[in-house]
Amino acid sequence: QVQLVESGGGLVQAGGSLRLSCAASERSFSSYAVGWFRQAPGKEREFVAAISWSSTDTAYKDSVKGRFTISRDNAKNTVFLQMNSLRPEDTAVYYCAARRYGIAHISPDQYDYWGQGTQVTVSS
């Protein structure tokens, strides 16, 4: 089983930036596609961004395109989400997820492993 740990969340002012990290416990993580999802209180978990195992393919939620960038360093078993120009609507718990396939996917039910989440709060 792959264990995932998110970090880097916090409180930031609108227009600011945060960089989230997702660290995996096993080297096999390098062959898995990884996604970032978020969930606000009372709302469904939603897709934010995803990346293929080799970083050759990425996908983003429309509202974060041009503001967020997903990347990975397979040698370090780590995936990142750089978030710029943050808005109050970005406030949520952010989760890292991995699937035992190399192709990125936007549906949370297609992912096999999940982290504990990290809180991102954007003030106005």
CSV table of C-alpha atoms in Angstrom, one decimal:
chain,number,residue,atom,x,y,z
A,1,GLN,CA,0.0,0.0,0.0
A,2,VAL,CA,1.2,3.5,-0.9
A,3,GLN,CA,1.0,6.1,1.8
A,4,LEU,CA,0.6,9.7,0.8
A,5,VAL,CA,1.2,12.8,3.0
A,6,GLU,CA,0.2,16.3,2.0
A,7,SER,CA,1.8,19.4,3.3
A,8,GLY,CA,2.1,23.1,2.5
A,9,GLY,CA,-1.4,24.3,3.3
A,10,GLY,CA,-2.2,27.3,5.3
A,11,LEU,CA,-3.9,30.7,5.5
A,12,VAL,CA,-3.1,33.1,2.7
A,13,GLN,CA,-4.5,36.4,1.5
A,14,ALA,CA,-6.4,36.6,-1.8
A,15,GLY,CA,-3.9,37.0,-4.7
A,16,GLY,CA,-1.2,35.1,-2.8
A,17,SER,CA,0.5,31.8,-3.4
A,18,LEU,CA,1.0,28.4,-1.8
A,19,ARG,CA,2.9,25.3,-2.8
A,20,LEU,CA,1.4,22.0,-1.8
A,21,SER,CA,3.5,18.8,-1.6
A,22,CYS,CA,2.5,15.2,-1.7
A,23,ALA,CA,5.1,12.7,-0.5
A,24,ALA,CA,4.8,9.0,-1.2
A,25,SER,CA,6.1,6.1,0.8
A,26,GLU,CA,7.1,3.8,-2.0
A,27,ARG,CA,9.2,4.0,-5.1
A,28,SER,CA,6.4,2.5,-7.2
A,29,PHE,CA,4.7,5.9,-6.9
A,30,SER,CA,6.8,7.0,-9.8
A,31,SER,CA,4.7,4.8,-12.2
A,32,TYR,CA,1.4,6.1,-10.9
A,33,ALA,CA,-0.7,9.0,-12.2
A,34,VAL,CA,-1.4,11.5,-9.4
A,35,GLY,CA,-4.3,13.9,-8.9
A,36,TRP,CA,-5.2,16.8,-6.6
A,37,PHE,CA,-8.7,17.1,-5.3
A,38,ARG,CA,-10.4,19.5,-2.9
A,39,GLN,CA,-13.4,19.5,-0.7
A,40,ALA,CA,-15.1,22.5,0.9
A,41,PRO,CA,-17.6,22.0,3.9
A,42,GLY,CA,-20.9,20.7,2.7
A,43,LYS,CA,-19.7,20.2,-0.9
A,44,GLU,CA,-18.6,17.2,-2.9
A,45,ARG,CA,-15.0,16.5,-3.5
A,46,GLU,CA,-13.9,17.9,-6.8
A,47,PHE,CA,-11.1,17.5,-9.3
A,48,VAL,CA,-8.4,20.1,-9.4
A,49,ALA,CA,-5.4,18.8,-11.4
A,50,ALA,CA,-3.8,15.6,-12.4
A,51,ILE,CA,-0.5,14.4,-13.9
A,52,SER,CA,0.6,11.3,-15.7
A,53,TRP,CA,3.5,9.2,-14.5
A,54,SER,CA,6.0,10.7,-16.9
A,55,SER,CA,4.6,14.3,-16.6
A,56,THR,CA,3.8,14.2,-20.4
A,57,ASP,CA,0.1,14.8,-19.8
A,58,THR,CA,-1.6,17.1,-17.3
A,59,ALA,CA,-5.2,18.1,-16.8
A,60,TYR,CA,-6.8,21.0,-14.8
A,61,LYS,CA,-10.1,22.2,-13.6
A,62,ASP,CA,-11.2,25.1,-15.8
A,63,SER,CA,-11.3,27.6,-12.9
A,64,VAL,CA,-7.6,27.0,-12.0
A,65,LYS,CA,-6.1,26.9,-15.4
A,66,GLY,CA,-3.3,29.5,-15.7
A,67,ARG,CA,-3.1,29.8,-11.9
A,68,PHE,CA,-2.2,26.3,-10.7
A,69,THR,CA,0.6,24.1,-11.9
A,70,ILE,CA,1.0,20.4,-11.1
A,71,SER,CA,4.4,18.8,-11.3
A,72,ARG,CA,6.4,15.9,-10.0
A,73,ASP,CA,9.8,14.7,-9.1
A,74,ASN,CA,9.8,10.9,-9.4
A,75,ALA,CA,13.3,10.6,-8.0
A,76,LYS,CA,12.0,12.1,-4.8
A,77,ASN,CA,8.6,10.4,-4.8
A,78,THR,CA,6.9,13.8,-4.6
A,79,VAL,CA,4.2,15.7,-6.5
A,80,PHE,CA,3.6,19.4,-6.2
A,81,LEU,CA,0.8,21.8,-6.7
A,82,GLN,CA,1.9,25.4,-7.2
A,83,MET,CA,-1.1,27.7,-6.6
A,84,ASN,CA,-0.9,31.3,-7.6
A,85,SER,CA,-3.4,34.1,-7.7
A,86,LEU,CA,-5.5,32.4,-5.0
A,87,ARG,CA,-9.1,33.3,-4.6
A,88,PRO,CA,-11.5,32.8,-1.6
A,89,GLU,CA,-13.3,30.2,-3.6
A,90,ASP,CA,-10.2,28.1,-3.6
A,91,THR,CA,-10.7,27.5,0.2
A,92,ALA,CA,-11.0,23.8,0.9
A,93,VAL,CA,-9.2,20.8,2.2
A,94,TYR,CA,-6.8,19.6,-0.6
A,95,TYR,CA,-6.1,15.9,-1.1
A,96,CYS,CA,-3.4,14.1,-3.0
A,97,ALA,CA,-4.4,10.8,-4.7
A,98,ALA,CA,-2.6,8.2,-6.7
A,99,ARG,CA,-3.8,5.4,-9.0
A,100,ARG,CA,-2.1,2.2,-10.1
A,101,TYR,CA,-2.0,3.4,-13.7
A,102,GLY,CA,0.1,5.9,-15.5
A,103,ILE,CA,-2.6,7.8,-17.2
A,104,ALA,CA,-4.2,10.8,-15.5
A,105,HIS,CA,-7.9,10.8,-14.6
A,106,ILE,CA,-10.3,13.4,-13.4
A,107,SER,CA,-12.6,11.2,-11.4
A,108,PRO,CA,-11.9,10.6,-7.7
A,109,ASP,CA,-13.3,7.1,-7.8
A,110,GLN,CA,-10.5,6.1,-10.2
A,111,TYR,CA,-7.8,6.7,-7.6
A,112,ASP,CA,-6.6,4.0,-5.2
A,113,TYR,CA,-4.6,5.8,-2.6
A,114,TRP,CA,-5.4,9.0,-0.7
A,115,GLY,CA,-3.6,11.3,1.7
A,116,GLN,CA,-5.1,12.9,4.8
A,117,GLY,CA,-5.6,16.3,3.3
A,118,THR,CA,-4.2,19.7,4.0
A,119,GLN,CA,-6.3,22.8,4.7
A,120,VAL,CA,-6.0,25.8,2.4
A,121,THR,CA,-7.8,29.0,3.5
A,122,VAL,CA,-7.8,32.1,1.3
A,123,SER,CA,-9.0,35.3,3.0
A,124,SER,CA,-10.5,38.3,1.2
